[in-house]
CSV table of C-alpha atoms and ligand atoms in Angstrom, one decimal:
chain,number,residue,atom,x,y,z
A,1,MET,CA,76.6,-143.2,35.7
A,2,ARG,CA,75.8,-145.2,38.7
A,3,ALA,CA,77.0,-145.0,41.9
A,4,ALA,CA,76.7,-147.6,45.2
A,5,VAL,CA,77.0,-145.8,48.4
A,6,ILE,CA,77.0,-148.6,51.0
A,7,GLY,CA,76.4,-147.4,54.6
A,8,ALA,CA,73.2,-145.2,55.6
A,9,GLY,CA,74.5,-143.2,58.4
A,10,PRO,CA,75.4,-139.8,57.9
A,11,ALA,CA,78.7,-140.0,56.1
A,12,GLY,CA,77.0,-142.3,53.4
A,13,LEU,CA,73.9,-140.1,52.9
A,14,MET,CA,75.7,-136.9,52.3
A,15,ALA,CA,77.9,-138.7,49.9
A,16,ALA,CA,74.9,-139.7,48.2
A,17,GLU,CA,73.1,-136.2,48.3
A,18,THR,CA,76.6,-134.9,47.1
A,19,LEU,CA,76.4,-137.2,44.1
A,20,THR,CA,72.6,-136.9,43.1
A,21,ALA,CA,73.3,-133.2,42.8
A,22,ARG,CA,75.7,-134.0,40.5
A,23,GLY,CA,73.4,-135.9,38.6
A,24,VAL,CA,75.1,-139.5,39.2
A,25,ASP,CA,72.4,-142.2,39.8
A,26,VAL,CA,72.7,-143.6,43.3
A,27,ASP,CA,71.5,-146.8,44.9
A,28,ILE,CA,72.3,-146.4,48.8
A,29,TYR,CA,72.7,-149.8,50.9
A,30,ASP,CA,72.5,-150.9,54.1
A,31,ALA,CA,72.9,-154.3,56.3
A,32,MET,CA,70.2,-153.0,58.4
A,33,PRO,CA,66.1,-153.3,58.0
A,34,SER,CA,66.3,-149.4,58.5
A,35,PHE,CA,68.5,-146.4,57.8
A,36,GLY,CA,70.6,-144.2,60.1
A,37,ARG,CA,70.1,-146.3,63.2
A,38,LYS,CA,73.3,-144.8,64.9
A,39,PHE,CA,72.3,-141.1,63.7
A,40,LEU,CA,68.9,-142.1,65.3
A,41,MET,CA,70.5,-143.3,68.8
A,42,ALA,CA,72.8,-140.2,68.8
A,43,GLY,CA,69.7,-137.9,68.8
A,44,LYS,CA,68.1,-139.9,71.4
A,45,SER,CA,69.2,-137.3,74.3
A,46,GLY,CA,69.6,-134.2,71.6
A,47,LEU,CA,71.3,-134.6,68.3
A,48,ASN,CA,74.5,-132.7,68.8
A,49,ILE,CA,75.7,-132.2,64.9
A,50,SER,CA,78.0,-129.5,65.2
A,51,HIS,CA,79.7,-126.9,67.1
A,52,ALA,CA,79.7,-123.3,66.5
A,53,GLU,CA,83.1,-121.7,68.2
A,54,GLU,CA,86.0,-119.6,66.6
A,55,ARG,CA,87.4,-121.3,63.9
A,56,GLY,CA,91.1,-122.2,65.0
A,57,VAL,CA,89.2,-123.7,67.9
A,58,PHE,CA,86.8,-125.8,65.9
A,59,LEU,CA,89.5,-127.3,63.5
A,60,SER,CA,92.0,-128.0,66.5
A,61,ARG,CA,89.1,-130.8,67.6
A,62,TYR,CA,90.5,-132.8,64.6
A,63,ARG,CA,93.9,-132.9,66.1
A,64,GLY,CA,96.2,-131.7,63.5
A,65,ASN,CA,95.0,-133.7,60.6
A,66,ALA,CA,95.1,-131.4,57.8
A,67,LEU,CA,93.2,-133.0,54.9
A,68,LEU,CA,90.1,-133.6,57.6
A,69,GLN,CA,90.3,-130.1,58.8
A,70,ASP,CA,90.6,-128.9,55.0
A,71,MET,CA,87.2,-131.0,54.3
A,72,VAL,CA,85.5,-129.4,57.9
A,73,ARG,CA,86.7,-125.9,56.8
A,74,ALA,CA,84.8,-126.6,53.6
A,75,PHE,CA,82.0,-128.3,55.3
A,76,GLY,CA,81.7,-127.0,59.2
A,77,SER,CA,78.7,-125.5,61.4
A,78,ALA,CA,77.6,-122.9,59.3
A,79,GLU,CA,77.3,-125.3,56.2
A,80,ILE,CA,75.6,-127.8,58.2
A,81,VAL,CA,73.2,-125.4,59.7
A,82,ASP,CA,72.3,-124.3,56.1
A,83,TRP,CA,72.1,-127.7,54.9
A,84,MET,CA,69.4,-128.4,57.6
A,85,ALA,CA,67.4,-125.5,56.8
A,86,ARG,CA,67.2,-126.5,53.5
A,87,LEU,CA,65.6,-130.0,54.8
A,88,GLY,CA,63.4,-127.6,56.5
A,89,ILE,CA,64.8,-128.0,59.8
A,90,ALA,CA,65.7,-125.3,62.1
A,91,ALA,CA,69.0,-125.3,64.3
A,92,HIS,CA,69.2,-124.2,68.0
A,93,THR,CA,72.8,-123.3,69.2
A,94,GLY,CA,73.4,-123.7,72.9
A,95,PRO,CA,75.2,-121.7,75.4
A,96,THR,CA,78.3,-123.7,74.7
A,97,GLY,CA,78.2,-123.5,70.9
A,98,ARG,CA,76.6,-126.9,70.5
A,99,VAL,CA,74.4,-126.9,67.4
A,100,PHE,CA,71.3,-129.1,67.5
A,101,PRO,CA,68.2,-129.7,65.2
A,102,GLU,CA,65.7,-127.4,66.8
A,103,MET,CA,63.3,-130.4,67.7
A,104,MET,CA,66.3,-131.8,69.2
A,105,LYS,CA,65.7,-135.4,67.6
A,106,ALA,CA,67.5,-137.1,64.9
A,107,SER,CA,64.2,-138.3,63.5
A,108,PRO,CA,62.7,-135.5,61.8
A,109,LEU,CA,65.9,-134.6,59.7
A,110,LEU,CA,66.6,-138.2,59.2
A,111,ARG,CA,62.8,-138.3,57.3
A,112,ALA,CA,63.5,-135.2,55.4
A,113,TRP,CA,66.8,-136.5,54.2
A,114,LEU,CA,65.7,-139.6,52.9
A,115,VAL,CA,62.5,-138.4,51.2
A,116,GLN,CA,64.7,-135.6,49.6
A,117,LEU,CA,67.2,-138.1,48.4
A,118,GLN,CA,64.3,-140.4,47.1
A,119,GLU,CA,63.0,-137.3,45.4
A,120,SER,CA,66.3,-136.8,43.8
A,121,GLY,CA,66.2,-140.3,42.3
A,122,ALA,CA,68.3,-142.2,44.8
A,123,VAL,CA,67.3,-145.6,45.2
A,124,LEU,CA,67.2,-147.2,48.7
A,125,HIS,CA,68.3,-150.9,49.7
A,126,ALA,CA,68.1,-152.3,53.2
A,127,ARG,CA,68.8,-155.6,54.5
A,128,HIS,CA,72.1,-155.5,51.6
A,129,ARG,CA,75.0,-156.8,53.5
A,130,TRP,CA,78.0,-156.0,51.8
A,131,GLN,CA,80.2,-158.8,51.8
A,132,GLY,CA,83.2,-157.8,49.2
A,133,TRP,CA,83.8,-158.2,45.8
A,134,ASP,CA,83.5,-161.0,43.6
A,135,GLY,CA,86.2,-162.2,41.1
A,136,ASN,CA,84.6,-159.7,38.3
A,137,GLY,CA,85.0,-156.9,40.8
A,138,ALA,CA,81.4,-156.7,41.4
A,139,LEU,CA,80.1,-155.9,44.8
A,140,VAL,CA,78.3,-158.6,46.7
A,141,PHE,CA,75.4,-158.5,49.2
A,142,GLY,CA,73.8,-161.0,51.3
A,143,THR,CA,70.1,-160.1,51.2
A,144,PRO,CA,66.8,-162.1,52.5
A,145,VAL,CA,66.5,-163.5,49.1
A,146,GLY,CA,70.0,-164.4,48.6
A,147,GLU,CA,73.2,-163.3,47.5
A,148,VAL,CA,72.9,-160.2,45.0
A,149,THR,CA,75.7,-158.6,43.0
A,150,ALA,CA,76.0,-154.8,41.6
A,151,SER,CA,78.4,-153.2,39.1
A,152,PRO,CA,78.5,-149.5,39.8
A,153,ASP,CA,80.8,-147.1,38.4
A,154,VAL,CA,81.9,-146.0,41.6
A,155,THR,CA,81.4,-147.0,45.2
A,156,ILE,CA,81.4,-145.2,48.3
A,157,LEU,CA,82.1,-147.1,51.5
A,158,ALA,CA,80.6,-145.2,54.7
A,159,LEU,CA,80.4,-148.2,56.9
A,160,GLY,CA,81.0,-146.6,60.4
A,161,GLY,CA,83.2,-147.6,63.1
A,162,ALA,CA,83.2,-150.8,65.4
A,163,SER,CA,81.1,-149.9,68.7
A,164,TRP,CA,77.2,-150.4,69.1
A,165,LYS,CA,77.3,-153.0,67.1
A,166,ARG,CA,73.5,-153.7,67.2
A,167,LEU,CA,72.9,-150.6,65.4
A,168,GLY,CA,75.0,-151.6,62.1
A,169,SER,CA,78.6,-150.5,62.6
A,170,ASP,CA,80.4,-153.7,63.2
A,171,GLY,CA,83.6,-153.6,61.7
A,172,ALA,CA,83.2,-156.6,59.6
A,173,TRP,CA,84.4,-154.5,56.6
A,174,ALA,CA,88.0,-154.2,58.2
A,175,SER,CA,88.8,-157.6,57.4
A,176,VAL,CA,87.4,-157.6,53.6
A,177,LEU,CA,89.8,-154.2,53.0
A,178,ALA,CA,92.9,-155.7,54.5
A,179,ALA,CA,92.4,-158.9,52.5
A,180,LYS,CA,92.6,-156.3,49.1
A,181,GLY,CA,96.0,-155.3,50.9
A,182,ILE,CA,94.5,-151.5,52.4
A,183,ASP,CA,96.0,-150.8,55.4
A,184,VAL,CA,93.5,-150.6,58.2
A,185,ALA,CA,94.6,-149.4,61.5
A,186,PRO,CA,93.1,-151.7,64.6
A,187,PHE,CA,89.7,-150.3,66.1
A,188,GLY,CA,90.1,-148.7,69.6
A,189,PRO,CA,87.5,-147.1,71.9
A,190,SER,CA,87.1,-143.3,71.9
A,191,ASN,CA,84.7,-141.0,73.9
A,192,CYS,CA,84.7,-144.2,76.0
A,193,GLY,CA,84.1,-145.3,79.7
A,194,PHE,CA,86.9,-146.5,81.9
A,195,HIS,CA,86.9,-149.3,84.6
A,196,VAL,CA,88.0,-148.2,88.0
A,197,GLU,CA,88.1,-150.8,91.1
A,198,TRP,CA,85.3,-148.9,93.1
A,199,SER,CA,84.6,-150.4,96.4
A,200,ASP,CA,81.4,-152.2,97.6
A,201,HIS,CA,80.4,-149.4,98.8
A,202,ILE,CA,80.6,-146.9,95.9
A,203,ARG,CA,79.3,-149.7,93.6
A,204,GLU,CA,76.7,-150.5,95.8
A,205,LYS,CA,75.3,-146.9,96.9
A,206,PHE,CA,76.5,-144.7,94.0
A,207,ALA,CA,76.4,-146.7,90.7
A,208,GLY,CA,74.3,-144.4,88.2
A,209,ALA,CA,75.0,-141.1,90.3
A,210,PRO,CA,76.0,-138.1,88.4
A,211,VAL,CA,78.8,-136.2,89.8
A,212,LYS,CA,77.9,-132.7,88.9
A,213,SER,CA,79.3,-129.4,88.4
A,214,VAL,CA,83.2,-130.3,88.6
A,215,ARG,CA,86.6,-129.8,87.1
A,216,LEU,CA,88.2,-132.9,85.5
A,217,TRP,CA,91.9,-133.5,84.1
A,218,ALA,CA,94.0,-135.9,83.0
A,219,ASP,CA,97.3,-136.1,81.2
A,220,GLY,CA,97.6,-132.3,80.8
A,221,VAL,CA,93.7,-132.0,79.3
A,222,GLU,CA,91.1,-130.3,81.8
A,223,THR,CA,87.3,-129.8,81.6
A,224,ARG,CA,84.7,-128.2,83.6
A,225,SER,CA,81.7,-130.8,83.3
A,226,GLU,CA,79.8,-133.7,85.1
A,227,PHE,CA,80.4,-137.4,84.7
A,228,VAL,CA,78.5,-140.6,85.9
A,229,ILE,CA,79.7,-143.2,88.2
A,230,THR,CA,79.0,-146.6,87.1
A,231,GLN,CA,79.2,-150.4,88.4
A,232,ARG,CA,82.4,-150.8,86.8
A,233,GLY,CA,83.9,-147.2,86.3
A,234,VAL,CA,83.3,-143.8,85.5
A,235,GLU,CA,81.6,-142.5,82.1
A,236,SER,CA,79.6,-140.1,80.2
A,237,GLY,CA,80.1,-135.9,79.9
A,238,GLY,CA,83.4,-134.9,81.0
A,239,ILE,CA,85.0,-138.2,81.0
A,240,TYR,CA,84.4,-138.4,77.2
A,241,THR,CA,86.3,-135.0,76.9
A,242,LEU,CA,89.1,-136.6,78.6
A,243,SER,CA,88.8,-140.0,76.7
A,244,ALA,CA,91.8,-139.5,74.4
A,245,ALA,CA,94.2,-138.3,77.2
A,246,LEU,CA,93.3,-141.0,79.5
A,247,VAL,CA,93.5,-143.8,76.5
A,248,ASP,CA,97.2,-142.2,75.8
A,249,GLU,CA,98.3,-142.5,79.2
A,250,LEU,CA,97.0,-146.1,79.7
A,251,GLN,CA,98.6,-147.0,76.7
A,252,ARG,CA,102.0,-145.4,78.0
A,253,ALA,CA,102.0,-146.4,81.6
A,254,GLY,CA,99.4,-149.2,81.8
A,255,THR,CA,97.3,-147.5,84.4
A,256,ALA,CA,95.7,-143.4,84.2
A,257,THR,CA,94.7,-140.9,86.9
A,258,LEU,CA,91.7,-138.7,86.6
A,259,PHE,CA,91.8,-135.9,88.9
A,260,VAL,CA,88.9,-134.1,90.1
A,261,ASP,CA,88.3,-131.2,91.4
A,262,LEU,CA,85.1,-131.5,93.8
A,263,LEU,CA,85.0,-127.5,94.5
A,264,PRO,CA,86.1,-125.6,91.0
A,265,ASP,CA,84.4,-122.3,92.3
A,266,THR,CA,86.3,-122.1,95.4
A,267,ASP,CA,90.0,-122.0,95.9
A,268,LEU,CA,92.2,-123.7,98.0
A,269,PRO,CA,92.7,-121.0,100.8
A,270,ALA,CA,88.7,-120.5,101.1
A,271,ILE,CA,88.5,-124.4,101.6
A,272,ALA,CA,91.2,-124.6,104.3
A,273,ALA,CA,89.8,-121.3,106.2
A,274,ASN,CA,86.5,-123.4,106.3
A,275,LEU,CA,88.2,-126.4,107.4
A,276,VAL,CA,90.1,-124.8,110.2
A,277,ARG,CA,86.8,-123.7,111.8
A,278,PRO,CA,85.9,-126.0,115.3
A,279,ARG,CA,83.9,-128.4,114.3
A,280,GLY,CA,82.8,-129.3,118.0
A,281,LYS,CA,80.8,-132.6,118.4
A,282,GLN,CA,79.9,-132.8,115.0
A,283,SER,CA,81.3,-135.8,112.5
A,284,MET,CA,83.6,-135.1,109.6
A,285,ALA,CA,81.0,-135.8,107.2
A,286,ASN,CA,78.6,-133.3,108.6
A,287,HIS,CA,81.4,-130.5,109.1
A,288,LEU,CA,82.0,-131.1,105.5
A,289,ARG,CA,78.6,-131.1,104.7
A,290,LYS,CA,78.0,-128.0,106.7
A,291,SER,CA,81.0,-126.0,106.0
A,292,LEU,CA,81.7,-126.6,102.3
A,293,GLY,CA,78.5,-128.1,101.2
A,294,LEU,CA,79.9,-131.5,100.3
A,295,SER,CA,77.8,-134.6,100.5
A,296,GLY,CA,76.5,-137.8,99.1
A,297,VAL,CA,78.6,-139.1,95.9
A,298,LYS,CA,81.3,-136.2,96.5
A,299,LEU,CA,81.8,-137.2,100.1
A,300,ALA,CA,81.8,-140.7,99.1
A,301,LEU,CA,84.7,-140.3,96.4
A,302,LEU,CA,86.8,-138.3,99.0
A,303,HIS,CA,86.6,-141.1,101.4
A,304,GLU,CA,87.3,-143.7,98.8
A,305,THR,CA,90.4,-142.2,97.6
A,306,ALA,CA,91.5,-141.5,101.0
A,307,ASP,CA,91.0,-144.8,101.9
A,308,GLY,CA,88.3,-144.1,104.6
A,309,ALA,CA,91.1,-142.2,106.7
A,310,LEU,CA,90.6,-138.4,105.6
A,311,PRO,CA,93.6,-136.2,106.5
A,312,SER,CA,93.3,-134.3,109.6
A,313,GLU,CA,95.2,-131.7,108.5
A,314,PRO,CA,93.1,-128.7,106.9
A,315,GLU,CA,95.2,-127.6,104.4
A,316,ALA,CA,95.7,-131.4,103.2
A,317,LEU,CA,92.3,-131.9,103.0
A,318,ALA,CA,91.8,-129.0,100.9
A,319,TRP,CA,94.4,-130.2,98.7
A,320,LEU,CA,92.5,-133.6,98.6
A,321,ILE,CA,89.3,-131.8,98.2
A,322,LYS,CA,90.6,-129.6,95.0
A,323,ALA,CA,92.1,-133.0,93.4
A,324,VAL,CA,90.7,-136.0,94.2
A,325,PRO,CA,92.8,-139.0,92.2
A,326,ILE,CA,90.6,-141.7,90.9
A,327,ARG,CA,92.9,-144.4,89.6
A,328,ILE,CA,91.6,-145.8,86.1
A,329,SER,CA,92.6,-149.0,85.1
A,330,GLY,CA,91.3,-149.8,81.8
A,331,THR,CA,88.6,-148.9,79.0
A,332,ALA,CA,85.0,-149.8,78.9
A,333,PRO,CA,84.3,-152.3,76.2
A,334,LEU,CA,84.7,-151.1,72.6
A,335,ASP,CA,81.1,-151.9,71.9
A,336,GLU,CA,80.1,-149.0,74.5
A,337,ALA,CA,82.4,-146.4,73.1
A,338,ILE,CA,80.5,-143.9,71.5
A,339,SER,CA,83.1,-143.8,68.4
A,340,THR,CA,86.1,-145.6,67.9
A,341,THR,CA,89.7,-145.0,66.4
A,342,GLY,CA,91.2,-147.0,63.9
A,343,GLY,CA,90.0,-148.0,60.3
A,344,VAL,CA,91.1,-146.9,56.9
A,345,ALA,CA,94.4,-145.3,57.2
A,346,TRP,CA,94.6,-141.8,55.5
A,347,ALA,CA,97.7,-142.6,53.6
A,348,ALA,CA,95.8,-145.4,51.8
A,349,LEU,CA,93.1,-142.8,50.6
A,350,ASN,CA,94.0,-140.0,48.1
A,351,ASP,CA,92.9,-136.4,48.9
A,352,GLY,CA,89.5,-136.9,47.1
A,353,LEU,CA,89.3,-140.1,49.9
A,354,MET,CA,89.7,-142.7,46.8
A,355,VAL,CA,91.4,-146.0,48.0
A,356,ARG,CA,94.6,-145.6,46.6
A,357,GLU,CA,94.7,-149.7,45.8
A,358,VAL,CA,91.3,-149.8,44.5
A,359,PRO,CA,90.5,-147.0,42.0
A,360,GLY,CA,87.1,-146.3,41.9
A,361,VAL,CA,86.6,-147.1,45.5
A,362,PHE,CA,86.1,-144.1,48.1
A,363,CYS,CA,85.7,-144.2,52.0
A,364,ALA,CA,83.4,-141.7,54.4
A,365,GLY,CA,82.9,-141.2,57.9
A,366,GLU,CA,84.1,-143.2,61.0
A,367,MET,CA,85.5,-145.8,59.1
A,368,ILE,CA,88.6,-143.5,58.3
A,369,ASP,CA,90.9,-143.6,60.7
A,370,TRP,CA,90.2,-140.0,62.8
A,371,ASP,CA,89.2,-139.1,66.3
A,372,ALA,CA,87.5,-136.1,67.6
A,373,PRO,CA,85.5,-135.5,71.0
A,374,THR,CA,81.8,-135.1,71.3
A,375,GLY,CA,80.3,-132.1,71.2
A,376,GLY,CA,78.9,-132.7,67.4
A,377,TYR,CA,82.5,-132.6,66.3
A,378,LEU,CA,81.9,-136.5,65.1
A,379,ILE,CA,78.8,-136.0,63.0
A,380,THR,CA,80.3,-132.9,61.7
A,381,ALA,CA,83.4,-134.8,60.3
A,382,CYS,CA,81.4,-137.7,59.1
A,383,LEU,CA,79.1,-135.2,57.0
A,384,ALA,CA,82.2,-133.4,56.0
A,385,THR,CA,83.9,-136.5,54.6
A,386,GLY,CA,80.7,-137.6,53.2
A,387,LYS,CA,80.6,-134.7,51.0
A,388,ALA,CA,84.4,-134.8,50.3
A,389,ALA,CA,83.9,-138.5,49.0
A,390,GLY,CA,80.7,-137.7,46.8
A,391,GLU,CA,82.7,-134.7,45.1
A,392,GLY,CA,85.9,-137.0,44.7
A,393,ALA,CA,83.8,-139.7,43.5
A,394,SER,CA,81.7,-137.4,41.1
A,395,ASP,CA,85.1,-135.8,39.9
A,396,TRP,CA,86.8,-139.1,39.5
A,397,LEU,CA,83.6,-140.3,37.1
A,398,GLN,CA,84.0,-137.3,35.1
A,399,ALA,CA,87.7,-137.4,34.7
A,400,PRO,CA,88.6,-138.0,31.0
A,401,SER,CA,91.9,-139.9,31.8
A,402,ARG,CA,89.7,-142.6,34.2
B,501,LIG,C1,75.1,-143.5,71.8
B,501,LIG,C2,75.6,-142.5,70.8
B,501,LIG,C3,75.3,-141.2,70.9
B,501,LIG,C4,75.7,-140.5,69.9
B,501,LIG,N1,75.9,-139.0,70.2
B,501,LIG,C5,76.9,-138.1,69.2
B,501,LIG,C6,76.4,-136.8,69.0
B,501,LIG,O1,75.4,-136.3,69.9
B,501,LIG,N2,77.0,-136.2,68.3
B,501,LIG,C7,78.0,-136.7,67.5
B,501,LIG,O2,78.7,-135.9,66.4
B,501,LIG,N3,78.2,-137.9,67.5
B,501,LIG,C8,77.6,-138.8,68.3
B,501,LIG,N4,77.7,-140.3,68.3
B,501,LIG,C9,78.4,-140.7,67.1
B,501,LIG,C10,77.9,-140.7,65.7
B,501,LIG,O3,76.7,-141.2,65.8
B,501,LIG,C11,79.1,-141.9,64.8
B,501,LIG,O4,80.1,-141.2,64.9
B,501,LIG,C12,78.2,-141.3,63.3
B,501,LIG,O5,76.7,-141.9,63.1
B,501,LIG,C13,79.3,-142.1,62.7
B,501,LIG,O6,78.6,-141.8,60.9
B,501,LIG,P1,78.9,-143.0,59.9
B,501,LIG,O7,78.0,-142.8,58.5
B,501,LIG,O8,80.8,-143.2,59.6
B,501,LIG,O9,78.6,-144.3,60.6
B,501,LIG,P2,77.1,-145.2,60.9
B,501,LIG,O10,76.2,-144.0,61.5
B,501,LIG,O11,77.8,-146.1,62.2
B,501,LIG,O12,76.4,-145.7,59.4
B,501,LIG,C14,77.4,-146.8,59.3
B,501,LIG,C15,75.9,-147.6,58.6
B,501,LIG,O13,77.1,-148.8,57.7
B,501,LIG,C16,75.9,-150.0,57.8
B,501,LIG,N5,77.2,-151.1,57.8
B,501,LIG,C17,78.2,-151.3,58.3
B,501,LIG,N6,78.5,-152.7,57.6
B,501,LIG,C18,77.8,-152.7,56.7
B,501,LIG,C19,78.1,-153.9,55.3
B,501,LIG,N7,78.9,-154.7,55.4
B,501,LIG,N8,76.9,-153.6,54.7
B,501,LIG,C20,76.3,-152.8,54.4
B,501,LIG,N9,75.8,-152.0,55.7
B,501,LIG,C21,76.8,-151.7,56.5
B,501,LIG,C22,75.5,-149.5,59.1
B,501,LIG,O14,74.4,-150.6,59.3
B,501,LIG,C23,75.4,-148.3,59.2
B,501,LIG,O15,73.8,-147.9,58.7
B,501,LIG,C24,77.1,-140.7,68.8
B,501,LIG,C25,77.2,-142.3,68.7
B,501,LIG,C26,76.5,-142.9,70.1
B,501,LIG,C27,76.7,-144.6,69.8
C-alpha cells in the first residue's frame, strides 16, 4: 500500500508518521526546495507548539468545532510533549502554560522528525508542486525536470493556508479543489495585524514601539498583554488574541474599536486621585509622567485619541486612561497574517477527514476551515488533524468495502 502526502508542514509530516507507523509506504511531496519552512519560521522567536491548561479551557480555543475538539482531545499538549520526547526533544512549559521545545527553535525538532520519517521508509520529494489530477486520476507535479505523475492508493493533502506565501503555503490549491466540486470557503486573515489611521506624529516617532503591560479588549473579548505600533496600525501579542473579535466587528460594522487600559493595575478612583493633585507649573505631560508613570508611546496614544486636547477634568481623564479607544479601519494584508481562516469546508469531509467527493483523498492542517488563537493552538490542531487524517487514510486502505 502506498500513500502520497502532499505538503511537508506539521500536518503533513504528522500524517506521514502515522501512516508509516501503520505499515504504509509513504512519499512526501512539497513544492519548496526544503521542508517545513513555515514551521521553522514559527520557531524563529520560540516554537510555541502547544498549550498546557485545563482541558475545558483548551478545547474552548477551537470555538465549538466538535470534530476538531475530538481530534485535539486525542492528540493535545500532553501527547505532543510525549511525541517530542520520542524524537529526543524535551519540552519546556512557560509560566502561562505555553509549551515549547526546550531549545525553543523548531530546527532540532524538524531535523529529528525528518530523520525518523526517512528511517521509517518515507521518501521525501522536494520541489514537487502539486498541480491537480490528470484525466486518469493520477497526481500531477511540476518539478525542475518537468511534469511527473504518481498514482498512490491514498492521498493526504496538507497544503497549508494562504499567508506568508514565500514559505510555500500560497493557497493556489483552492481553485484545484473547487474545480473538483469540493466546497472551499474564501480565505481570510486570522491572528493578524490591523490598520489604524495614525497621525504623522505616531507614525514617525512610534512605529515599531511596543506598548507593554496593558489590558486590551474588543467586542467582548479581553486580554492582558502587549502589542506593537506599526506604520499602518497595530500588530502582535494581544492584537492576535483579539483578532477574531476585531474581524467579526469589522465585518458587522465596517469599523471596529480596540480599547486599551494603559494602567491595568491601578483602578479609576486611584488614577483620578493622582490627577487631582495640583500640578503647579508642570506641563500636563510631566504631571502624567510623575504622578502616574505615563510617558513615551502610552502618552502619545492618549494624545492621539484625545485629538491633542486631553480632558481637563481628572475623572474624565482617568476614564480615558482606563479605556483609550483606537479606531480600527481594516485588517493588514492576508499574506502578513499568522494564519488564515477559510479553506476546505468541514461539510466536505467525513469524520476521518476524507473528501466526500473524492474517495481516497484526505485533508489535514490549516487548509481546513478552522480558526484558533496563537499560543500553540494552531500547530496543535495541525498535528492533531494530521494524525487523524493519517489514521483515517490507513483505516480506509484496510476497509474491506473499499
Ligand atoms: C511568523 C509565524 C509564526 C507562527 N508561530 C506560531 C506559533 O508559535 N505557534 C503556532 O501554533 N503556530 C504558529 N504559526 C502558525 C503555524 O506555523 C501554521 O499554522 C502551521 O505551520 C500550518 O501547518 P500546515 O502543516 O497546515 O501548513 P504549512 O506549515 O503551511 O505547510 C504546508 C506545506 O504545503 C506546501 N505546499 C503548498 N502548496 C503546495 C503544492 N501545490 N504542492 C506541493 N506542496 C505545496 C508548502 O510548501 C508547505 O510546506 C506561525 C505562523 C507564522 C507565519
